[in-house]
């Protein structure tokens, strides 16, 4: 036992000598072992995180421009979900972290991206009325190739006393990557791509859809349309970052 204790002690010392903390964003060495990023990256990330955004489209707006009905940029857009909440703007370094999370090593980034999403959820106007947290699904082949659905990883861990995770919303058709499709073609590309499982319990329920990025809103729109056809009452979107700020 004494030997084990002594060995443990040596291992800790050994670890302290050779174990460094690296910034998850720029990979530089950081001094604070509790931090995810170096001070410079934290400051850049701070510029991406937003507290005042349009609750209809998610684009950043000034605190004075906050309106209950949308913003000038989305007034002519068709939006089928009831409201959106977001953690930030899709620009570097948040955009790079999201790509790394989705296509690279997801494990170290999950806690911090989850924290950003959880805080955005708690600030959302719909936080208290959500019944189900539902991830935007991937087609089975894509999920198999990637090994996970990034939105599901976050959705499963979001906390809200009254809300349950629900996986009865699925993607039934393979679609072109939205980034490879024209702005106008995105809605058509997704038409009929989603469905609910038999025996689902969405009728009369308020649903919060989780996705990593909202670009044109075509995905959230198609998901909201399908869920409402299945009887859902309200469908909200909660995303890590909103792109297309200038359009
Ligand atoms: Zn850094
Ligand atoms: Zn708007």
CSV table of C-alpha atoms and ligand atoms in Angstrom, one decimal:
chain,number,residue,atom,x,y,z
A,1,UNK,CA,0.0,0.0,0.0
A,2,UNK,CA,2.8,2.3,1.0
A,3,UNK,CA,4.5,1.5,-2.3
A,4,UNK,CA,1.3,2.4,-4.2
A,5,UNK,CA,1.0,5.7,-2.4
A,6,UNK,CA,4.6,6.5,-3.1
A,7,UNK,CA,4.2,5.6,-6.7
A,8,UNK,CA,1.1,7.7,-7.0
A,9,UNK,CA,3.1,10.6,-5.5
A,10,UNK,CA,5.9,10.2,-8.0
A,11,UNK,CA,3.5,9.9,-10.9
A,12,UNK,CA,1.8,13.2,-9.9
A,13,UNK,CA,5.2,15.0,-9.7
A,14,UNK,CA,6.3,13.5,-13.0
A,15,UNK,CA,3.0,14.7,-14.5
A,16,UNK,CA,3.5,18.2,-13.2
A,17,UNK,CA,6.9,18.3,-14.7
A,18,UNK,CA,5.9,17.3,-18.2
A,19,UNK,CA,2.2,18.0,-18.5
A,20,UNK,CA,1.4,21.4,-20.0
A,21,UNK,CA,-1.9,23.0,-20.8
A,22,UNK,CA,-2.5,24.1,-24.4
A,23,UNK,CA,-5.0,26.6,-25.7
A,24,UNK,CA,-7.7,24.7,-27.5
A,25,UNK,CA,-7.9,27.5,-30.0
A,26,UNK,CA,-4.3,28.5,-31.0
A,27,UNK,CA,-2.4,25.6,-29.4
A,28,UNK,CA,-0.1,27.9,-27.5
A,29,UNK,CA,1.0,26.8,-24.0
A,30,UNK,CA,-1.2,28.3,-21.3
A,31,UNK,CA,-0.3,28.8,-17.7
A,32,UNK,CA,-3.7,28.4,-16.0
A,33,UNK,CA,-4.6,24.8,-15.8
A,34,UNK,CA,-8.3,25.5,-15.4
A,35,UNK,CA,-8.6,27.5,-18.6
A,36,UNK,CA,-9.6,26.2,-22.0
A,37,UNK,CA,-7.9,29.1,-23.9
A,38,UNK,CA,-5.0,31.5,-23.6
A,39,UNK,CA,-6.0,35.1,-22.6
A,40,UNK,CA,-5.7,36.4,-26.2
A,41,UNK,CA,-8.0,33.7,-27.5
A,42,UNK,CA,-10.5,34.3,-24.7
A,43,UNK,CA,-10.6,37.9,-25.7
A,44,UNK,CA,-11.2,37.1,-29.4
A,45,UNK,CA,-13.9,34.6,-28.4
A,46,UNK,CA,-15.5,37.3,-26.3
A,47,UNK,CA,-16.1,39.4,-29.4
A,48,UNK,CA,-17.9,36.4,-31.0
A,49,UNK,CA,-20.3,35.9,-28.1
A,50,UNK,CA,-23.4,38.0,-28.2
A,51,UNK,CA,-26.1,38.8,-25.7
A,52,UNK,CA,-28.4,41.0,-27.8
A,53,UNK,CA,-29.6,39.4,-31.0
A,54,UNK,CA,-32.8,39.3,-33.1
A,55,UNK,CA,-35.1,36.7,-31.5
A,56,UNK,CA,-36.5,35.9,-35.0
A,57,UNK,CA,-33.3,35.3,-37.0
A,58,UNK,CA,-30.5,35.3,-34.4
A,59,UNK,CA,-28.5,38.1,-36.1
A,60,UNK,CA,-26.7,40.4,-33.7
A,61,UNK,CA,-28.4,43.7,-33.0
A,62,UNK,CA,-27.7,46.5,-30.6
A,63,UNK,CA,-29.4,46.5,-27.3
A,64,UNK,CA,-31.5,49.5,-28.5
A,65,UNK,CA,-32.5,47.7,-31.7
A,66,UNK,CA,-34.1,44.8,-29.8
A,67,UNK,CA,-37.6,44.4,-31.1
A,68,UNK,CA,-40.2,41.7,-30.2
A,69,UNK,CA,-41.0,41.1,-33.9
A,70,UNK,CA,-37.6,40.8,-35.7
A,71,UNK,CA,-35.0,43.0,-37.3
A,72,UNK,CA,-34.8,44.9,-40.6
A,73,UNK,CA,-32.5,42.1,-42.0
A,74,UNK,CA,-35.1,39.3,-41.5
A,75,UNK,CA,-38.4,41.2,-42.0
A,76,UNK,CA,-38.8,39.7,-45.5
A,77,UNK,CA,-37.6,36.2,-44.6
A,78,UNK,CA,-39.9,33.3,-44.2
A,79,UNK,CA,-39.2,31.9,-40.7
A,80,UNK,CA,-41.2,28.8,-39.6
A,81,UNK,CA,-39.7,28.4,-36.1
A,82,UNK,CA,-41.1,30.5,-33.3
A,83,UNK,CA,-37.9,32.0,-32.0
A,84,UNK,CA,-34.2,31.5,-31.9
A,85,UNK,CA,-31.5,31.8,-29.2
A,86,UNK,CA,-27.7,31.7,-29.9
A,87,UNK,CA,-24.4,31.9,-28.1
A,88,UNK,CA,-22.5,33.9,-30.7
A,89,UNK,CA,-21.7,35.0,-34.3
A,90,UNK,CA,-20.2,32.5,-36.7
A,91,UNK,CA,-16.8,34.1,-37.3
A,92,UNK,CA,-13.2,33.2,-36.2
A,93,UNK,CA,-12.3,31.9,-33.7
A,94,UNK,CA,-15.8,30.4,-32.8
A,95,UNK,CA,-16.3,29.2,-36.4
A,96,UNK,CA,-12.9,27.4,-36.3
A,97,UNK,CA,-13.7,25.8,-32.9
A,98,UNK,CA,-17.1,24.5,-34.3
A,99,UNK,CA,-15.3,23.0,-37.4
A,100,UNK,CA,-12.7,21.4,-35.1
A,101,UNK,CA,-15.5,20.1,-32.9
A,102,UNK,CA,-17.4,18.6,-35.8
A,103,UNK,CA,-14.6,17.2,-37.9
A,104,UNK,CA,-11.6,16.8,-35.5
A,105,UNK,CA,-11.1,15.9,-31.9
A,106,UNK,CA,-14.4,16.6,-30.3
A,107,UNK,CA,-13.6,15.5,-26.7
A,108,UNK,CA,-11.8,18.5,-25.3
A,109,UNK,CA,-14.1,21.1,-27.0
A,110,UNK,CA,-17.4,19.6,-25.9
A,111,UNK,CA,-17.4,21.0,-22.3
A,112,UNK,CA,-16.7,24.6,-23.4
A,113,UNK,CA,-19.1,24.6,-26.4
A,114,UNK,CA,-21.7,23.0,-24.2
A,115,UNK,CA,-21.2,25.8,-21.6
A,116,UNK,CA,-21.7,28.5,-24.3
A,117,UNK,CA,-24.9,26.8,-25.4
A,118,UNK,CA,-26.2,26.2,-21.9
A,119,UNK,CA,-25.8,29.9,-21.1
A,120,UNK,CA,-27.6,30.9,-24.2
A,121,UNK,CA,-30.4,28.5,-23.4
A,122,UNK,CA,-30.8,29.9,-19.9
A,123,UNK,CA,-31.0,33.4,-21.3
A,124,UNK,CA,-33.6,32.4,-24.0
A,125,UNK,CA,-37.1,33.7,-23.6
A,126,UNK,CA,-38.4,30.1,-24.2
A,127,UNK,CA,-36.3,28.4,-21.5
A,128,UNK,CA,-39.2,27.8,-19.1
A,129,UNK,CA,-41.7,26.5,-21.7
A,130,UNK,CA,-39.7,23.9,-23.5
A,131,UNK,CA,-40.9,20.2,-23.2
A,132,UNK,CA,-38.3,18.5,-25.4
A,133,UNK,CA,-34.7,19.2,-26.4
A,134,UNK,CA,-34.3,17.7,-29.9
A,135,UNK,CA,-31.1,17.7,-31.9
A,136,UNK,CA,-31.2,18.4,-35.7
A,137,UNK,CA,-30.6,14.9,-36.9
A,138,UNK,CA,-28.0,13.6,-39.4
A,139,UNK,CA,-28.8,11.0,-42.1
A,140,UNK,CA,-27.6,7.6,-40.8
A,141,UNK,CA,-24.8,7.3,-43.3
A,142,UNK,CA,-23.3,10.7,-42.3
A,143,UNK,CA,-23.6,9.9,-38.6
A,144,UNK,CA,-21.9,6.6,-39.2
A,145,UNK,CA,-19.1,8.2,-41.1
A,146,UNK,CA,-18.5,10.9,-38.5
A,147,UNK,CA,-19.2,8.6,-35.6
A,148,UNK,CA,-21.4,11.1,-33.8
A,149,UNK,CA,-23.9,13.9,-34.3
A,150,UNK,CA,-22.3,17.1,-32.9
A,151,UNK,CA,-25.7,18.6,-32.1
A,152,UNK,CA,-26.8,15.5,-30.3
A,153,UNK,CA,-23.7,15.6,-28.1
A,154,UNK,CA,-24.7,19.0,-26.9
A,155,UNK,CA,-28.4,18.4,-26.8
A,156,UNK,CA,-28.1,15.3,-24.5
A,157,UNK,CA,-26.1,17.4,-21.9
A,158,UNK,CA,-28.2,20.6,-21.8
A,159,UNK,CA,-29.8,21.1,-18.4
A,160,UNK,CA,-33.3,22.3,-17.7
A,161,UNK,CA,-35.4,20.8,-14.9
A,162,UNK,CA,-38.6,20.6,-16.9
A,163,UNK,CA,-37.1,19.4,-20.2
A,164,UNK,CA,-36.3,16.0,-21.6
A,165,UNK,CA,-34.0,15.0,-24.4
A,166,UNK,CA,-35.9,13.4,-27.3
A,167,UNK,CA,-34.5,11.5,-30.2
A,168,UNK,CA,-37.7,10.7,-32.1
A,169,UNK,CA,-36.9,13.2,-34.9
A,170,UNK,CA,-34.9,11.7,-37.7
A,171,UNK,CA,-33.4,12.5,-41.2
A,172,UNK,CA,-34.8,10.0,-43.7
A,173,UNK,CA,-33.1,11.2,-46.9
A,174,UNK,CA,-29.5,12.0,-47.8
A,175,UNK,CA,-29.2,15.6,-49.0
A,176,UNK,CA,-26.5,17.7,-50.6
A,177,UNK,CA,-24.2,19.6,-48.2
A,178,UNK,CA,-26.1,22.9,-47.7
A,179,UNK,CA,-22.9,24.8,-48.3
A,180,UNK,CA,-22.7,23.3,-51.8
A,181,UNK,CA,-26.2,24.4,-52.7
A,182,UNK,CA,-27.3,27.9,-53.8
A,183,UNK,CA,-29.1,30.2,-51.4
A,184,UNK,CA,-32.4,29.6,-53.2
A,185,UNK,CA,-31.8,25.9,-53.6
A,186,UNK,CA,-31.3,25.2,-49.9
A,187,UNK,CA,-35.0,24.9,-49.1
A,188,UNK,CA,-35.7,22.5,-52.0
A,189,UNK,CA,-32.6,20.4,-51.1
A,190,UNK,CA,-34.1,19.7,-47.6
A,191,UNK,CA,-37.8,19.3,-48.6
A,192,UNK,CA,-39.2,16.1,-47.0
A,193,UNK,CA,-35.8,15.1,-45.6
A,194,UNK,CA,-37.0,14.9,-42.0
A,195,UNK,CA,-39.6,12.8,-40.2
A,196,UNK,CA,-40.8,11.7,-36.8
A,197,UNK,CA,-40.6,8.2,-35.5
A,198,UNK,CA,-43.8,6.2,-35.0
A,199,UNK,CA,-45.1,6.5,-31.4
A,200,UNK,CA,-43.5,10.0,-31.0
A,201,UNK,CA,-44.9,12.2,-28.3
A,202,UNK,CA,-44.6,15.7,-30.0
A,203,UNK,CA,-48.3,16.5,-30.1
A,204,UNK,CA,-49.0,19.7,-28.3
A,205,UNK,CA,-45.5,20.0,-27.0
A,206,UNK,CA,-42.9,22.8,-27.2
A,207,UNK,CA,-39.7,21.7,-28.8
A,208,UNK,CA,-36.2,23.3,-28.7
A,209,UNK,CA,-34.2,22.2,-31.7
A,210,UNK,CA,-30.4,22.1,-31.2
A,211,UNK,CA,-28.0,22.8,-34.1
A,212,UNK,CA,-24.4,24.0,-34.2
A,213,UNK,CA,-24.8,26.7,-36.8
A,214,UNK,CA,-27.7,28.6,-38.4
A,215,UNK,CA,-26.8,29.9,-41.8
A,216,UNK,CA,-29.9,30.7,-44.0
A,217,UNK,CA,-32.3,29.1,-41.5
A,218,UNK,CA,-33.4,26.5,-44.2
A,219,UNK,CA,-32.6,23.6,-42.0
A,220,UNK,CA,-34.4,25.0,-38.9
A,221,UNK,CA,-37.3,25.9,-41.1
A,222,UNK,CA,-37.7,22.4,-42.6
A,223,UNK,CA,-37.3,20.8,-39.1
A,224,UNK,CA,-39.9,23.2,-37.7
A,225,UNK,CA,-42.3,22.5,-40.5
A,226,UNK,CA,-42.0,18.7,-40.1
A,227,UNK,CA,-42.4,18.9,-36.3
A,228,UNK,CA,-45.5,21.2,-36.5
A,229,UNK,CA,-47.0,18.9,-39.1
A,230,UNK,CA,-46.5,16.1,-36.5
A,231,UNK,CA,-48.5,18.2,-34.0
A,232,UNK,CA,-45.9,20.2,-32.1
A,233,UNK,CA,-47.1,23.4,-30.7
A,234,UNK,CA,-44.1,25.7,-30.7
A,235,UNK,CA,-40.7,25.0,-32.2
A,236,UNK,CA,-37.6,27.0,-31.1
A,237,UNK,CA,-34.0,26.9,-32.3
A,238,UNK,CA,-31.0,27.0,-30.1
A,239,UNK,CA,-27.6,27.2,-31.9
A,240,UNK,CA,-24.0,27.8,-31.1
A,241,UNK,CA,-23.5,30.4,-33.7
A,242,UNK,CA,-25.4,32.4,-36.4
A,243,UNK,CA,-23.8,33.0,-39.8
A,244,UNK,CA,-24.9,35.4,-42.5
A,245,UNK,CA,-24.9,38.4,-40.3
A,246,UNK,CA,-24.6,40.9,-43.2
A,247,UNK,CA,-27.4,39.5,-45.5
B,1,LIG,ZN1,-4.9,30.8,-27.8
B,2,LIG,ZN1,-33.9,39.4,-37.5
